[in-house]
Tab-separated table of C-alpha atoms in Angstrom:
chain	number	residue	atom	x	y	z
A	1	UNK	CA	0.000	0.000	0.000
A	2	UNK	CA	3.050	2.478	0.769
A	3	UNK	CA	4.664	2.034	-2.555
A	4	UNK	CA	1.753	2.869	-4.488
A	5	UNK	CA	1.151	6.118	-2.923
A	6	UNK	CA	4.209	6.926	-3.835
A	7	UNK	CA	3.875	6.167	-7.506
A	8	UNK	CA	0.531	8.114	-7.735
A	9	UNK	CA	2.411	11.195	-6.010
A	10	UNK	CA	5.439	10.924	-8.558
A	11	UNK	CA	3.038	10.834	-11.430
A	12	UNK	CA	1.434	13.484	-10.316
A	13	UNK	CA	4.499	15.626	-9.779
A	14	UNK	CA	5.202	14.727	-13.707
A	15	UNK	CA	2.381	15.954	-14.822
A	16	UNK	CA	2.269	18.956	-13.115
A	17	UNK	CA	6.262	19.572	-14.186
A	18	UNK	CA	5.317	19.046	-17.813
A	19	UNK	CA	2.424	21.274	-17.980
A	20	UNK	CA	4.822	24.114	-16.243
A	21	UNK	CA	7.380	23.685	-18.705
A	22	UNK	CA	4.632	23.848	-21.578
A	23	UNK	CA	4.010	27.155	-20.673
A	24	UNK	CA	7.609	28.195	-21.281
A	25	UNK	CA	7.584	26.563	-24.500
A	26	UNK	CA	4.990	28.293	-26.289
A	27	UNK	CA	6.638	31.627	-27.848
A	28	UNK	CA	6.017	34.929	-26.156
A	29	UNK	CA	4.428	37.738	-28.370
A	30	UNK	CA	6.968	40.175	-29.208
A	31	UNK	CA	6.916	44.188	-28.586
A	32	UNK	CA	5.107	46.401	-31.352
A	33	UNK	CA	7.959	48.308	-33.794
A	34	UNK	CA	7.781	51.869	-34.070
A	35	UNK	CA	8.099	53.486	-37.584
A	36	UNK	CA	11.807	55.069	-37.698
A	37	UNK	CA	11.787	58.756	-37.734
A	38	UNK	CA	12.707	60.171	-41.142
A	39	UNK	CA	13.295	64.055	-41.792
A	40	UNK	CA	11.659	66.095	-44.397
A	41	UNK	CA	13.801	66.095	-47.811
A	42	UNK	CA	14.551	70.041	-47.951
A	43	UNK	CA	13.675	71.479	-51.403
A	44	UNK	CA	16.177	72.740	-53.448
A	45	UNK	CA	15.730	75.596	-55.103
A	46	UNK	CA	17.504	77.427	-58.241
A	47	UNK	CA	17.495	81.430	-57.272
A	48	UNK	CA	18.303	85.216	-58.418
A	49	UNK	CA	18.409	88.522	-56.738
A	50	UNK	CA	16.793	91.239	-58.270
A	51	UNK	CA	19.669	93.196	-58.853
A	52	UNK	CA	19.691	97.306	-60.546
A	53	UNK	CA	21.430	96.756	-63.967
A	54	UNK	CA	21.276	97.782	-67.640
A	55	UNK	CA	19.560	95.530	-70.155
A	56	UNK	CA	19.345	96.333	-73.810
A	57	UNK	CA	16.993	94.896	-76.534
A	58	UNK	CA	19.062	93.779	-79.573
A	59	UNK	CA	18.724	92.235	-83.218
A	60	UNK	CA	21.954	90.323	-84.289
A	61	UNK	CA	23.136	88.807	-87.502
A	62	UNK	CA	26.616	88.698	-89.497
A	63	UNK	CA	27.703	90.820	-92.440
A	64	UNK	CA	30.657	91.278	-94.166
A	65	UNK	CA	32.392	94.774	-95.662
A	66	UNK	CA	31.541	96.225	-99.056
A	67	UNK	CA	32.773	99.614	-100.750
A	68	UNK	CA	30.828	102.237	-101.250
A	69	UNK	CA	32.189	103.186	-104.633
A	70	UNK	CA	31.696	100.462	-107.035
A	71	UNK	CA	32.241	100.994	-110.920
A	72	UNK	CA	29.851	98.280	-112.806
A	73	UNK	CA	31.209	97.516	-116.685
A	74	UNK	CA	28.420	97.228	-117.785
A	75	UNK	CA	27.790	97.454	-121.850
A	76	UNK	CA	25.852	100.590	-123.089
A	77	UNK	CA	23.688	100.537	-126.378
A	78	UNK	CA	22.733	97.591	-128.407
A	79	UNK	CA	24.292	94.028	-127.783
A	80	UNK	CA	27.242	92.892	-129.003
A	81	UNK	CA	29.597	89.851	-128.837
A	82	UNK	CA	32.667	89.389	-126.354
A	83	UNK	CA	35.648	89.882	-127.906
A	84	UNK	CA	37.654	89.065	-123.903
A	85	UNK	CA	37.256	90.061	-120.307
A	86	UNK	CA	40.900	91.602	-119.320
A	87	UNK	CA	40.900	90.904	-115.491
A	88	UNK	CA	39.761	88.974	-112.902
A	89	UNK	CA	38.330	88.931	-109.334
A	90	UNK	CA	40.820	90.408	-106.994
A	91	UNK	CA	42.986	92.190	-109.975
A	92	UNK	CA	43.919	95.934	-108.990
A	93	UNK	CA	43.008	98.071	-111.671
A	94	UNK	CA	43.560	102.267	-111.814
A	95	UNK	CA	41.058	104.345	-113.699
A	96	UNK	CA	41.027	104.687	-117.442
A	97	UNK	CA	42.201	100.736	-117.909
A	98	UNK	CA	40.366	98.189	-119.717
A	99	UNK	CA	38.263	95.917	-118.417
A	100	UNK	CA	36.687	94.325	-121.378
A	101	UNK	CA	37.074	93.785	-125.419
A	102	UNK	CA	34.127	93.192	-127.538
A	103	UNK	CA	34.261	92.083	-131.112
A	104	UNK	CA	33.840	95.287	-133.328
A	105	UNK	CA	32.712	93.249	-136.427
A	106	UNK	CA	33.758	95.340	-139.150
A	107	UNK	CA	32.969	98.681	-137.349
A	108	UNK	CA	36.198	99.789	-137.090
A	109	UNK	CA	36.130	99.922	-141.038
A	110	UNK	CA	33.200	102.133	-140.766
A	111	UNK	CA	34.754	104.128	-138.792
A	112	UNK	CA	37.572	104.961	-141.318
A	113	UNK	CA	35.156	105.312	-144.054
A	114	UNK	CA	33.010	107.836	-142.065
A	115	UNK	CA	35.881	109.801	-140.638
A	116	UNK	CA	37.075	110.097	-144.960
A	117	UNK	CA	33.580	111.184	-145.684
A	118	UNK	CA	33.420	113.892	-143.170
A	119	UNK	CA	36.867	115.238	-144.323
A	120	UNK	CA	36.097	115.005	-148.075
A	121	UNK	CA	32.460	117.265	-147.203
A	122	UNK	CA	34.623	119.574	-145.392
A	123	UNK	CA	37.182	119.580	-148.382
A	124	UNK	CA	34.465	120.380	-150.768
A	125	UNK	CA	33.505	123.155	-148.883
A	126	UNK	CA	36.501	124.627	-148.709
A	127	UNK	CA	36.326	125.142	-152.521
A	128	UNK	CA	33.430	126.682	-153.052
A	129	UNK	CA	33.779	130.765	-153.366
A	130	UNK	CA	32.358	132.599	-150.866
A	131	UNK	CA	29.990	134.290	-153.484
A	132	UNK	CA	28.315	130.617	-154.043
A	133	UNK	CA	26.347	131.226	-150.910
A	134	UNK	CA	23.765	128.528	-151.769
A	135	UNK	CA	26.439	126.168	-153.082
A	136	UNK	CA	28.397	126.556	-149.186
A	137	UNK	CA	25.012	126.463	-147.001
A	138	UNK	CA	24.300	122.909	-148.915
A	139	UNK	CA	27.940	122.341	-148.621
A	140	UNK	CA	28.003	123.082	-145.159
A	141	UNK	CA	24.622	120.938	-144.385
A	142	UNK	CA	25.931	117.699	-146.298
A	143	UNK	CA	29.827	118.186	-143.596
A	144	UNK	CA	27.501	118.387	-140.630
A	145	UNK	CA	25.488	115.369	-141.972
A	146	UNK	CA	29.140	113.279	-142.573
A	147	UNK	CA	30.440	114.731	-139.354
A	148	UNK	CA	27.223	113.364	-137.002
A	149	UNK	CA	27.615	109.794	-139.231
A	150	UNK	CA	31.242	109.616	-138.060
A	151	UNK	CA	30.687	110.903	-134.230
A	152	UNK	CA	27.775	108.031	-133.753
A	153	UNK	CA	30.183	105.366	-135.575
A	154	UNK	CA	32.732	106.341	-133.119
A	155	UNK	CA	30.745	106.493	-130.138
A	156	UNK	CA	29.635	102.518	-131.088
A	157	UNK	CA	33.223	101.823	-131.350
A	158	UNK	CA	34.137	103.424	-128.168
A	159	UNK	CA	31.710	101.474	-126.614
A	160	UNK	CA	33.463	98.392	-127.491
A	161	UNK	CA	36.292	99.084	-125.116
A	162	UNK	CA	35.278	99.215	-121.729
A	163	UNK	CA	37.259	100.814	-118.894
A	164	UNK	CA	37.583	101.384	-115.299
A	165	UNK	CA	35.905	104.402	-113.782
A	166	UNK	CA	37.815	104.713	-110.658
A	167	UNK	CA	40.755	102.801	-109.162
A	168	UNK	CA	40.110	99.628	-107.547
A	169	UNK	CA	40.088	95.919	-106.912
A	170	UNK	CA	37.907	93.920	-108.889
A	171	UNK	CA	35.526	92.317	-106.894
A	172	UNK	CA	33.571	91.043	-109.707
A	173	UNK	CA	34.414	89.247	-113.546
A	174	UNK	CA	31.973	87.203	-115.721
A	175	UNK	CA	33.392	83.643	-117.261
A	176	UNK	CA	31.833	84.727	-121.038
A	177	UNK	CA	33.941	83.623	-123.726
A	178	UNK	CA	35.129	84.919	-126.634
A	179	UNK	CA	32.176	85.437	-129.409
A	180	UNK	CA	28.962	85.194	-126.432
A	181	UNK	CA	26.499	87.402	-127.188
A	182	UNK	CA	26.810	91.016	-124.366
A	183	UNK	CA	23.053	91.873	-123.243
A	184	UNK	CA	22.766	95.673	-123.115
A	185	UNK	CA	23.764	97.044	-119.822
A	186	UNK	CA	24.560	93.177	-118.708
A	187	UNK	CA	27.467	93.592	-115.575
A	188	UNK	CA	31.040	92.153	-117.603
A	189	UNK	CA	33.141	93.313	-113.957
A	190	UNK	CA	32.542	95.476	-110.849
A	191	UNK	CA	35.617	97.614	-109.369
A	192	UNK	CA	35.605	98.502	-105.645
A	193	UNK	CA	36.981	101.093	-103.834
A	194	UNK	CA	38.903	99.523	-100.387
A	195	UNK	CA	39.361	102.399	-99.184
A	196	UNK	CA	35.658	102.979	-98.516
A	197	UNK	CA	34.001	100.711	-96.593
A	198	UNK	CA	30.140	99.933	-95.045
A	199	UNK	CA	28.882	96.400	-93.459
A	200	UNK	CA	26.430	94.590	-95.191
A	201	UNK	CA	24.070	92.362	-92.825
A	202	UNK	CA	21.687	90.382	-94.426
A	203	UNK	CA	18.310	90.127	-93.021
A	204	UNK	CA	15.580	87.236	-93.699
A	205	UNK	CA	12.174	88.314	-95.233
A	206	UNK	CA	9.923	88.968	-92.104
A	207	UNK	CA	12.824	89.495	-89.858
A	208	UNK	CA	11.693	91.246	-86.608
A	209	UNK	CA	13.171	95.254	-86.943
A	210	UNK	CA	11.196	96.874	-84.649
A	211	UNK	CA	12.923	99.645	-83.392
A	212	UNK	CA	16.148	99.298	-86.271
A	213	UNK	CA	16.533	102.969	-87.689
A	214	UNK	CA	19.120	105.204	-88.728
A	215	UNK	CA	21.769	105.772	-86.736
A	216	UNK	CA	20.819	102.516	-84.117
A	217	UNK	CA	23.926	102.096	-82.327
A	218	UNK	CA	25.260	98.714	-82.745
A	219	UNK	CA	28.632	96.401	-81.668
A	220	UNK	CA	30.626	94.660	-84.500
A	221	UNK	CA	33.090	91.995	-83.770
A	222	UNK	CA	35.592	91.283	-85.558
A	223	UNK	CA	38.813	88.856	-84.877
A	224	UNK	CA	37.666	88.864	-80.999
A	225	UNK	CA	37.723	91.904	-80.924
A	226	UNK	CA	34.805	94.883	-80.873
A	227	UNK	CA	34.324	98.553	-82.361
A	228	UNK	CA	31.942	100.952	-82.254
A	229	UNK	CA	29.426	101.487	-85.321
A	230	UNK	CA	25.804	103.141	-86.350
A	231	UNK	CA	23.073	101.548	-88.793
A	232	UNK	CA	23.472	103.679	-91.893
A	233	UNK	CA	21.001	102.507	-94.510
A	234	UNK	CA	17.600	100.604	-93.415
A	235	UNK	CA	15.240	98.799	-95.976
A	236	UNK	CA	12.990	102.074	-95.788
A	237	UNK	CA	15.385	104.080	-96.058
A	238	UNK	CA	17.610	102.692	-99.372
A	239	UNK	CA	17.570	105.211	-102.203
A	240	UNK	CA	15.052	104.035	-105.208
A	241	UNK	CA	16.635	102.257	-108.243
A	242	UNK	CA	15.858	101.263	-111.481
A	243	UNK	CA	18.081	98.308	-111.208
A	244	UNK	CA	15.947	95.275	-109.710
A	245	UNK	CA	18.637	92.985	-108.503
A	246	UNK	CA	20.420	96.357	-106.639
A	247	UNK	CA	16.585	97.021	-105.312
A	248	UNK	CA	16.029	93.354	-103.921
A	249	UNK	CA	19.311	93.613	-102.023
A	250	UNK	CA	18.407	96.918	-100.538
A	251	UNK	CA	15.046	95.343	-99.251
A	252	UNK	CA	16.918	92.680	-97.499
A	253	UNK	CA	19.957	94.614	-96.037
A	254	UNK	CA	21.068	96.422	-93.592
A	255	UNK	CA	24.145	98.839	-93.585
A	256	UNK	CA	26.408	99.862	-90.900
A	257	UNK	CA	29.486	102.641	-90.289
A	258	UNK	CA	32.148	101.147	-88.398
A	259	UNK	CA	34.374	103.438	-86.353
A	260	UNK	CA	38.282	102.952	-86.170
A	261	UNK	CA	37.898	99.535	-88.596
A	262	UNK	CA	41.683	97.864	-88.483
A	263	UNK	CA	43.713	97.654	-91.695
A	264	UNK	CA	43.254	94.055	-91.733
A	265	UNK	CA	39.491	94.730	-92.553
A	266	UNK	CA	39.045	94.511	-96.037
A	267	UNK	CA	35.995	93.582	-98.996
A	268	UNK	CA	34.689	90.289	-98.158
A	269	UNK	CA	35.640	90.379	-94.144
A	270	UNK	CA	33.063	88.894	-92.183
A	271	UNK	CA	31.901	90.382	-88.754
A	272	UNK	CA	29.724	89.750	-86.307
A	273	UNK	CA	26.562	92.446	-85.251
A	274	UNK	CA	24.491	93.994	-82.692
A	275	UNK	CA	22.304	96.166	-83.184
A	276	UNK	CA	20.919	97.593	-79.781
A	277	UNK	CA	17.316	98.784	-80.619
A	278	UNK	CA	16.441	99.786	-76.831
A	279	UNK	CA	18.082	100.635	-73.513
A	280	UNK	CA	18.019	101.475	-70.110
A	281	UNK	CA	20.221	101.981	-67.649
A	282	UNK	CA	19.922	101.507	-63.868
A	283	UNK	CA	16.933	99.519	-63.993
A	284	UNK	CA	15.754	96.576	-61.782
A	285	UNK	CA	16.992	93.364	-64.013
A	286	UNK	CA	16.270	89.864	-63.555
A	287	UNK	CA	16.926	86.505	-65.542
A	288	UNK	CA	14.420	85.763	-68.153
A	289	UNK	CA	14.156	82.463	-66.802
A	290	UNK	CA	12.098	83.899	-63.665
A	291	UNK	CA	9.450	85.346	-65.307
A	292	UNK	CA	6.670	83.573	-65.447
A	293	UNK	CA	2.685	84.098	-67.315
A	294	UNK	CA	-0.296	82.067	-66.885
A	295	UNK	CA	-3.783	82.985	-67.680
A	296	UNK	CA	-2.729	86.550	-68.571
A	297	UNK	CA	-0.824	86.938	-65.555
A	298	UNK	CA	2.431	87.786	-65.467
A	299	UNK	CA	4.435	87.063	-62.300
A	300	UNK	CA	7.164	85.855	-60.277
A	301	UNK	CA	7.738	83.127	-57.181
A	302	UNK	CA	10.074	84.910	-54.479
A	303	UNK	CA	11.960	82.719	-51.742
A	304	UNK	CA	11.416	84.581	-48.567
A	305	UNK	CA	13.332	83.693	-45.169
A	306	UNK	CA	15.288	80.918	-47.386
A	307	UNK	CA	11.769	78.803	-47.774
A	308	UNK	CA	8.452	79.891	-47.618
A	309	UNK	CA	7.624	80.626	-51.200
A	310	UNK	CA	5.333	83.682	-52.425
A	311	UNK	CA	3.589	84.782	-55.750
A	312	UNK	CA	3.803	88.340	-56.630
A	313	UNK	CA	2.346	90.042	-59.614
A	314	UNK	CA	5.277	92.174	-61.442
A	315	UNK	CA	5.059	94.842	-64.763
A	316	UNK	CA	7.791	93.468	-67.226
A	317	UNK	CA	9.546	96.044	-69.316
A	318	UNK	CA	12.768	95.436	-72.315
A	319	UNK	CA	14.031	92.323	-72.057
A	320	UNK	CA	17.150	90.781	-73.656
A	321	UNK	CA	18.200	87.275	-74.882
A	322	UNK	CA	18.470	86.477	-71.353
A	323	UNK	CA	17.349	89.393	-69.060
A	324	UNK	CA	14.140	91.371	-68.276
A	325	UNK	CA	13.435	94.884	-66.749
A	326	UNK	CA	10.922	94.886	-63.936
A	327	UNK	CA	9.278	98.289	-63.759
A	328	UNK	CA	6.320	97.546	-61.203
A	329	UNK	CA	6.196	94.464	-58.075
A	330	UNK	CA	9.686	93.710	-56.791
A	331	UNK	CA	12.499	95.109	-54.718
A	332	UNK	CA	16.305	95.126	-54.850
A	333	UNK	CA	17.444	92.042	-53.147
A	334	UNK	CA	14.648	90.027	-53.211
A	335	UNK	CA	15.135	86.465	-54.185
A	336	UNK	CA	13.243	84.626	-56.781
A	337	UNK	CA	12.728	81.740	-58.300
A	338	UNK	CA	13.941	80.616	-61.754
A	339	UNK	CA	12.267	77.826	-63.559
């Protein structure tokens, strides 16, 4: 009887021990995480100051140098063939020398024969006694009519040779050859003066000129380095020609005076232009890039106290390739916001 109350109180004991140690084998609920703290990302921001400045409206373009005294060989009269052109592009050439030949076809003959006419009607004159009054006035009529023949003749063959009006470079020579048929007036060769020069700048049909007149003041640049110049002939303002090719240029160009030009400036050198149309001086200037519109508004976003941002309605004035003029809404040293 002893020993088995003793094995009912030791299996008791077990079953108490394994339901204790059950309990510490079943997994304990762990602690709720809290969300790590994460700062705001700070915006960055690309700024200007509004700043007192100068900004300047401008129209640019290139151009290169011309003379103003140009000598076109041109052929006067009726047509006639080319006999030869005597110089080419970039020949020097002094007044009075020949530029061009054309074929005289017999005329020089003529010319002869005329020039005998008019000296046989003034031999025959001669003769006559000065009683035969009505003999010398027909006498006299028929040397005037040989002397006119021989002076037209002439003329034609003058015309034949045709020389340089002024000294020059020759900026200009046709490629005819020999026996191709000369239109009246038709350009053989153009001399040019280098000692007077203007800049040509070419301008597209529908360019914007607002504000382009005469005497703009304008910036040329040439070989890095800038001078001084004035607009000097405008499409409105080009004298009227007859000559249509000389007419469409002036409608599409623009002509400038350039101050101090160095000797290395010649025909044909290319420059560089600005021509300033508008400008003011000690004005409030920002970057183009902070002006903004919308809906007919036209405004800018200031930074204030490094981050609060603020609209504020502004009156825009000139503005440049890359600046504006405020005139109403903002402040010296106020910082803005570019876009």
């Amino acid at each position: 009887m002893p020993k088995s109350v003793n094995r009912s109180a030791a299996a008791a004991l077990l079953v108490l021990s394994l339901a204790v140690s059950g309990c510490s084998l079943l997994p304990r609920e762990e602690a709720e995480l809290k969300p790590p703290l994460v700062k705001p990302a700070t915006e960055n921001y690309r700024t200007a100051e509004v700043a007192e400045g100068t900004v300047r409206k401008e129209v640019g373009g290139t151009g290169a140098f011309e003379s103003l005294r140009t000598d076109r060989a041109q052929l006067s009269g009726q047509a006639g063939r080319l006999e030869k052109i005597e110089v080419q592009a970039g020949d020097s050439v002094q007044a009075g020398d020949v530029l061009a030949r054309l074929l005289v076809d017999g005329l020089d003959l003529q010319v002869k024969e005329q020039e005998l006419a008019a000296e046989r009607a003034a031999y025959a004159l001669k003769q006559l006694p000065s009683s035969d009054k009505e003999g010398r006035r027909l006498a006299g009529l028929q040397l005037d009519i040989e002397q006119l023949k021989y002076e037209r003749l002439k003329e034609q063959l003058d015309h034949t040779v045709i020389r340089a009006k002024l000294s020059g470079v020759v900026t200009f020579a046709d490629s005819l050859q020999e026996g191709d048929l000369v239109a009246p007036y038709q350009t053989l060769a153009v001399v040019s003066d280098p000692s007077k020069l203007r800049l040509a700048m070419g301008i597209d049909s529908g360019a914007d000129l607002g504000g382009v007149k005469l005497g703009s003041p304008a910036e040329v640049k040439i070989e890095d380095k800038t001078y001084a110049a004035k607009v000097v002939q405008t499409p409105d303002s080009a004298p009227q020609t007859p000559n249509k090719a000389l007419a469409d240029k002036y409608a599409s160009t623009l002509y400038l005076s350039v101050q101090g030009l160095p000797e290395s400036a010649g025909i044909g050198t290319q420059a560089s232009v600005l021509i300033i149309t508008e400008q003011r001086s000690h004005t409030l200037v920002i970057p183009k890039s902070g002006l903004r519109t919308y809906q007919g508004r036209t405004f800018v976003r200031l930074l204030e106290d490094g981050k609060r941002l603020r609209e504020a309605d502004v009156e825009a004035g000139i503005s440049s390739s890359t600046e504006v003029e405020i005139l109403k809404g903002l402040k010296e040293g106020q910082v803005i916001v570019l876009q």
